[in-house]
Tab-separated table of C-alpha atoms and ligand atoms in Angstrom:
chain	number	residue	atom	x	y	z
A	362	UNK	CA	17.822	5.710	0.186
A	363	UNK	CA	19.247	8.650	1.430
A	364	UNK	CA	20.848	9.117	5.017
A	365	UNK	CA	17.950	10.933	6.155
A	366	UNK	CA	14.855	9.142	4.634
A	367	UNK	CA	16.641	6.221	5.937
A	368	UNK	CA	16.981	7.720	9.637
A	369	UNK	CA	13.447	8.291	9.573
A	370	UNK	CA	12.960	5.310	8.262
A	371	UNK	CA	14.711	3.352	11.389
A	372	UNK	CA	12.758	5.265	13.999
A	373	UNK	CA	11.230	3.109	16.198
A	374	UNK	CA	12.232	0.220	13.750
A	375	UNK	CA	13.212	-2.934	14.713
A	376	UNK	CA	15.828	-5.210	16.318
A	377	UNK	CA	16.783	-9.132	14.990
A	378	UNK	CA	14.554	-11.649	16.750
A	379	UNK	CA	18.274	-13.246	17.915
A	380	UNK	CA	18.104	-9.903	20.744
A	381	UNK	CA	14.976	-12.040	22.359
A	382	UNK	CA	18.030	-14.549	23.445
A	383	UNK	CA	19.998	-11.526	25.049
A	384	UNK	CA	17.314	-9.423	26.616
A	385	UNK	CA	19.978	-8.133	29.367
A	386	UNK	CA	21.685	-6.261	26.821
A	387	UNK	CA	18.557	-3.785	26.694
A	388	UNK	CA	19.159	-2.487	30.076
A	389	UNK	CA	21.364	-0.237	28.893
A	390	UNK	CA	19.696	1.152	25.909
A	391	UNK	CA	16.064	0.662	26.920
A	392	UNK	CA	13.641	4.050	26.181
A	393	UNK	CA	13.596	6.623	29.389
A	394	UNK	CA	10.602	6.350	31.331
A	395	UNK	CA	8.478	9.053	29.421
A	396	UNK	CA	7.543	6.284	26.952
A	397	UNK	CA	6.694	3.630	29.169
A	398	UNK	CA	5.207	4.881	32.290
A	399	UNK	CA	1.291	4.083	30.968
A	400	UNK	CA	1.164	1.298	30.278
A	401	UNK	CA	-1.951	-0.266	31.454
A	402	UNK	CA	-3.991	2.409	29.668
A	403	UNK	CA	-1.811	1.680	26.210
A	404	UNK	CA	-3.904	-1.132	25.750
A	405	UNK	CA	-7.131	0.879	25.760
A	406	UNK	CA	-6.269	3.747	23.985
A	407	UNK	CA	-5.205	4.540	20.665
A	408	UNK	CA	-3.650	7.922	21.095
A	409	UNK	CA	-1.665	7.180	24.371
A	410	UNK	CA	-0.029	4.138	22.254
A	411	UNK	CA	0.348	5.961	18.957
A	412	UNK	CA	2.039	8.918	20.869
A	413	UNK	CA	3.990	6.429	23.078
A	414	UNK	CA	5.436	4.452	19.762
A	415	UNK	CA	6.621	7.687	18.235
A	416	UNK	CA	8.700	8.432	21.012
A	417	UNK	CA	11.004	5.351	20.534
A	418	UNK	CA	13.748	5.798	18.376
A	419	UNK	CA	16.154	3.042	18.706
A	420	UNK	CA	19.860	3.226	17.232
A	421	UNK	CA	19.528	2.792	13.862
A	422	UNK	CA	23.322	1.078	13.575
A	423	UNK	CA	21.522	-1.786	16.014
A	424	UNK	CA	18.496	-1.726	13.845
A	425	UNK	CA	18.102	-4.288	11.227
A	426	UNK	CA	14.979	-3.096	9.597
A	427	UNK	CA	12.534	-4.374	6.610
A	428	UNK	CA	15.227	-3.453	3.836
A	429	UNK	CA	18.300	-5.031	5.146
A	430	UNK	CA	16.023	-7.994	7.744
A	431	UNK	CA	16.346	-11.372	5.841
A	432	UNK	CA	12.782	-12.595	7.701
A	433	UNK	CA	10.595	-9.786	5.216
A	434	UNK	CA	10.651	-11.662	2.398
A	435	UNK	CA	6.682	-12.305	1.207
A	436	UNK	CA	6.164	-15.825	0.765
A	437	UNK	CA	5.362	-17.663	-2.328
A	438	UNK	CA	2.049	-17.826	-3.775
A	439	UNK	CA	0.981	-14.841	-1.424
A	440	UNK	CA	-2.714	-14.627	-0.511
A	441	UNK	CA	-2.739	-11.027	0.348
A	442	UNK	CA	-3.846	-8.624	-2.219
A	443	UNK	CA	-1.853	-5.225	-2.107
A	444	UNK	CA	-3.236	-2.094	-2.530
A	445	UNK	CA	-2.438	1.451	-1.806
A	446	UNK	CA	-1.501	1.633	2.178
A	447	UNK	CA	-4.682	3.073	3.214
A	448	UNK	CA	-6.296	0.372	1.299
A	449	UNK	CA	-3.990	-2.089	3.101
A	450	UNK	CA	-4.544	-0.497	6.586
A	451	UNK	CA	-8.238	-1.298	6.235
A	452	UNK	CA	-7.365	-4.963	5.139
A	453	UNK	CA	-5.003	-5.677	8.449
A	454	UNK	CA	-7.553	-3.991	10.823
A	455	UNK	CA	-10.150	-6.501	9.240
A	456	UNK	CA	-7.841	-9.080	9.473
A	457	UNK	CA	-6.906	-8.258	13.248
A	458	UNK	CA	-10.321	-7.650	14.385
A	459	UNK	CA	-10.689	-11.060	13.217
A	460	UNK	CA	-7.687	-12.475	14.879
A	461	UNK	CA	-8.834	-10.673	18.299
A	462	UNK	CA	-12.392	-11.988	17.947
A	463	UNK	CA	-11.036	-15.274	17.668
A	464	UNK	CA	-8.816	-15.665	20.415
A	465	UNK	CA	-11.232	-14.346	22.716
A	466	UNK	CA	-13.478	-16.687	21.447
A	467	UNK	CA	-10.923	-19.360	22.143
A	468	UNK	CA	-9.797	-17.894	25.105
A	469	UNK	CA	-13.630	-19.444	26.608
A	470	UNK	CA	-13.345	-22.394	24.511
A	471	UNK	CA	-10.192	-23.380	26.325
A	472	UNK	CA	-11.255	-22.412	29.715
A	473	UNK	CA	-14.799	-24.334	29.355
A	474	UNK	CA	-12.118	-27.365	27.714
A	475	UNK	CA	-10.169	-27.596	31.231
A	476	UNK	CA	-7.375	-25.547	29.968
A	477	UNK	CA	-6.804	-22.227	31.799
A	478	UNK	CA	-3.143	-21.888	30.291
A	479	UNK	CA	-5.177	-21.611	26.776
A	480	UNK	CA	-7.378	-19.162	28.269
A	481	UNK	CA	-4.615	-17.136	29.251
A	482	UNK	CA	-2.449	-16.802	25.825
A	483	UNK	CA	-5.138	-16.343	23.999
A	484	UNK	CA	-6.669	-13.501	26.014
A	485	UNK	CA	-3.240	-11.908	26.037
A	486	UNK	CA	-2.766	-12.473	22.276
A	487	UNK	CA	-6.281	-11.150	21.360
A	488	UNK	CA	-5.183	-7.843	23.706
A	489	UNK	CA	-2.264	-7.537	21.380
A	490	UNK	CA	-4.036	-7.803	18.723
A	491	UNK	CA	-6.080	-5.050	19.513
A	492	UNK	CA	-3.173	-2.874	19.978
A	493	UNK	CA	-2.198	-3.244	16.262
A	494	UNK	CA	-5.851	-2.439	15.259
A	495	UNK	CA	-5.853	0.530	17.675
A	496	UNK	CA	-2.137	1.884	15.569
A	497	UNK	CA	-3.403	0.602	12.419
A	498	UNK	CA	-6.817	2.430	12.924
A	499	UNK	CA	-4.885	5.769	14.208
A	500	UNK	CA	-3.070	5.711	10.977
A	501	UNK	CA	-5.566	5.080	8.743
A	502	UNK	CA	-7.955	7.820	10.058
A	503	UNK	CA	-5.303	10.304	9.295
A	504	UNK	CA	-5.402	9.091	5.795
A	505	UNK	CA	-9.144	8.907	5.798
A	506	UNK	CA	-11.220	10.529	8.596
A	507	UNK	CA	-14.505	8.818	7.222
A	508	UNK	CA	-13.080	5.526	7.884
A	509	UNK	CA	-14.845	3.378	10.315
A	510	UNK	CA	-13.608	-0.011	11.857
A	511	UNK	CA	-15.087	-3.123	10.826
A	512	UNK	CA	-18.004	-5.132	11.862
A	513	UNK	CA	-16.995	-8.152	14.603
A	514	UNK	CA	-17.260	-11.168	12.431
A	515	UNK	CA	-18.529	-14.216	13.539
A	516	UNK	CA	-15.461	-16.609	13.762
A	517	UNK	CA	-16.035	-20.293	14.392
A	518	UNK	CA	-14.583	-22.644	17.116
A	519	UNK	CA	-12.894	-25.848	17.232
A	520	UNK	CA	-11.527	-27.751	19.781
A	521	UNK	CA	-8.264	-25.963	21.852
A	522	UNK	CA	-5.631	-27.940	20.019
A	523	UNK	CA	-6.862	-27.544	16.553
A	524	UNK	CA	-7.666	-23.509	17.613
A	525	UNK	CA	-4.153	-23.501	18.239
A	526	UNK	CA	-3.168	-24.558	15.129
A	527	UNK	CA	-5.534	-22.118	13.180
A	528	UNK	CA	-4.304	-19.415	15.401
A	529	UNK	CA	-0.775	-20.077	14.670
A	530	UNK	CA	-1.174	-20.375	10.927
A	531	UNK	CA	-3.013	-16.838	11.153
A	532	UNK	CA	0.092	-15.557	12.540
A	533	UNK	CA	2.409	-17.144	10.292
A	534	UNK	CA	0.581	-15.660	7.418
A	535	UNK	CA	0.369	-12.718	8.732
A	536	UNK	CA	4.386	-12.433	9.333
A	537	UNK	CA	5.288	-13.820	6.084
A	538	UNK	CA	2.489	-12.699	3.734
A	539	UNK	CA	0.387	-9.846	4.994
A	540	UNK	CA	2.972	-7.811	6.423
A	541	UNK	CA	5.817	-8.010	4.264
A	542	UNK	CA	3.395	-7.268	1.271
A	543	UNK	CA	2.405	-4.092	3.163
A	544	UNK	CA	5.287	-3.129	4.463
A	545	UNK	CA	6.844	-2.855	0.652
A	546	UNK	CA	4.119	-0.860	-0.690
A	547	UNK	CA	4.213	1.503	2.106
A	548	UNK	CA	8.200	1.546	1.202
A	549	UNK	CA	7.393	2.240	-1.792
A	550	UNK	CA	4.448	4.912	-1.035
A	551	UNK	CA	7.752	6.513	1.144
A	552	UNK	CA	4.820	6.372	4.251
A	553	UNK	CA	7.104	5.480	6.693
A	554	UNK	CA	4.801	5.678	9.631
A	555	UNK	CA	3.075	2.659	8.117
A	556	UNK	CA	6.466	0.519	7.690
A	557	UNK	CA	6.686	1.768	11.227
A	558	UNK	CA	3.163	-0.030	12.385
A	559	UNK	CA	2.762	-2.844	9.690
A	560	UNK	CA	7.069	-3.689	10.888
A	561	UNK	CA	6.126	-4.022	14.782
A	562	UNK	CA	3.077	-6.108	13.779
A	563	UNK	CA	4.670	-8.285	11.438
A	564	UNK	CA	7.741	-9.052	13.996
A	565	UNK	CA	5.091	-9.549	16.603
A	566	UNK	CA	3.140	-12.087	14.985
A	567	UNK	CA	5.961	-14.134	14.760
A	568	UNK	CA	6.103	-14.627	18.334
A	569	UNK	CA	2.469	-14.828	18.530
A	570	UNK	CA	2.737	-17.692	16.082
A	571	UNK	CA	5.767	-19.098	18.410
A	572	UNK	CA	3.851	-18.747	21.637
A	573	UNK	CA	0.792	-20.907	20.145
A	574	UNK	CA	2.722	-23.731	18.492
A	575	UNK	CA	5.006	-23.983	21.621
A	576	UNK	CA	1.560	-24.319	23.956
A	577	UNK	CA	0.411	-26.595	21.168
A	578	UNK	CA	3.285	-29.045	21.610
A	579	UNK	CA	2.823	-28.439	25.451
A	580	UNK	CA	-0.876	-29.019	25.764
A	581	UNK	CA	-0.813	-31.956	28.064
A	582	UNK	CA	2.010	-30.696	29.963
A	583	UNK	CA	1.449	-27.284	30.520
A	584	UNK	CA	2.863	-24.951	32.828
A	585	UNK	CA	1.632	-22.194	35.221
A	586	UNK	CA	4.465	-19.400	33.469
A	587	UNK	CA	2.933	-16.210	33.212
A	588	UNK	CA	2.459	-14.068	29.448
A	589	UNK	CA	3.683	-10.720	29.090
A	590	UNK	CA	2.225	-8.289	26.776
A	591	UNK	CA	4.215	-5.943	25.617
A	592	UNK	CA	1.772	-2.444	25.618
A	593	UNK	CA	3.355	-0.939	23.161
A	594	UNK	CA	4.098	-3.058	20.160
A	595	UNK	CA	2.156	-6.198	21.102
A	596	UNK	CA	5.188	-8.471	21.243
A	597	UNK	CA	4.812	-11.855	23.920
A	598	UNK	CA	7.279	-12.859	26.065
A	599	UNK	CA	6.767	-16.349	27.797
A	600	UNK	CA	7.949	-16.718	31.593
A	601	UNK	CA	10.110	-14.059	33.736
A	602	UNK	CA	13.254	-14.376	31.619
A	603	UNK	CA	13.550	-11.078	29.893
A	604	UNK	CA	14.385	-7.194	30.668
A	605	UNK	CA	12.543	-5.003	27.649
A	606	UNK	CA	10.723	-6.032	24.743
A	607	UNK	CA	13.231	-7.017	21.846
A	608	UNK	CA	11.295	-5.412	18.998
A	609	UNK	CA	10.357	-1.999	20.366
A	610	UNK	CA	12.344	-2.094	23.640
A	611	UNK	CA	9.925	-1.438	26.377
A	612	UNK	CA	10.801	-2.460	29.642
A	613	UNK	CA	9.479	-5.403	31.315
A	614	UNK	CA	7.772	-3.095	34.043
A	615	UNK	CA	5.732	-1.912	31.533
A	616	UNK	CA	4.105	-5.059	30.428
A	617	UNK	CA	1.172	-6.487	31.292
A	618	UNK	CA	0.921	-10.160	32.931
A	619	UNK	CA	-1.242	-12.326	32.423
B	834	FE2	FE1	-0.830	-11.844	16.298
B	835	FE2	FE1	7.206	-4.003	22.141
């Protein structure tokens, strides 16, 4: 890769999830306010978020990103059929309007079920969903200006622990199957804007996958910390602890609580 297709390449790439641990160190590098300052109307609207994420460029010597990461492997057996990245921009905004659907859908199930805790992470993680549709769906109405978002599908309900579960093997698909399939064939389309999107969702939904399995071990024990969303690249951050999101470094006064 050259130095410049891999420059562009790093914009607004990623950090290792071990920066989570040291979310202090961010106050020093964290985006000026020009990126951040919106951020309860990034979650509504496509452009504002779209424009927002091109306007991060993190250092790309602090950047681990999908060709030197060692967590973008696809896993064996994959389930995801590859196309071209168009193709494949359709088949994650089908697969997140599903995931949204669902967690809202849980989201009542757990609040009718006694557990408001429930009600909360999955309302947040459905919203973050929707801002990977809303990036996904940017992108691939550049490539296609015909293109239409999906149907809401009917999704079905269990109880909150076994939703849980589904919800959190959703994720982990998504973070070790979907998304690493995409991400390579944009690489190797050279569409770096999609690496960009499909990179931030895949890291993403492995915290989304973390958040559920941690409430699923806490069910009868849970506790009144509040979820942050991060606006920008959907990321979740559990409890106060944190400055900036560690994947696309948004600061904590951006996010919204829930
Ligand atoms: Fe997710
Ligand atoms: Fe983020």
């Amino acid at each position: 890769m050259s130095e410049l297709s891999r420059r562009d390449f790093m914009k607004g790439a990623v950090i290792g999830t071990a920066a989570l641990s040291a979310g202090g160190l961010f106050v020093g590098c964290a985006p000026k306010s020009s990126a951040s300052s919106s951020a309860s109307s990034q979650t509504s609207s496509s452009s504002s978020a779209t424009t927002d994420t091109a306007s991060y460029v993190l250092d790309p010597k602090t950047a681990p990103d999908a060709s030197t990461g060692h967590n973008f492997d696809v896993a064996p057996d994959s389930k995801t059929t590859v196309g071209t990245t168009l193709e494949n921009l359709k088949s994650a905004i089908a697969g997140e309007t599903a995931a949204t659907t669902k967690y809202a859908t849980w989201a009542q199930a757990a609040e009718k079920e006694g557990f408001p805790e429930l009600k909360r992470l999955f309302t947040c993680t459905s919203d973050a969903e929707k801002i990977h549709i809303e990036l996904e769906y940017a992108l691939a109405s550049k490539l296609d200006p015909s293109y239409q978002k999906p149907a809401v599908p009917d999704v079905p309900t269990y109880t909150s622990g076994i939703n849980l579960i589904e919800a959190a093997n959703g994720e982990i698909y998504e973070t070790s199957d979907m998304y690493p399939s995409f991400i390579k064939a944009a690489q190797a389309e050279g569409n770096t804007e999609a690496v960009q999107i499909f990179t931030r969702a895949k890291l993403a939904e492995a915290y989304h996958a973390e958040r559920y399995l941690n409430a699923y071990s806490m069910i009868d024990t849970p506790s009144d910390e509040k979820y942050y969303l991060c606006p920008v690249c959907g990321y979740i951050h559990k409890g106060e602890n944190f400055t900036a999101c560690p994947i696309c470094l948004t600061p904590k006064a951006s996010f919204k609580a829930y």
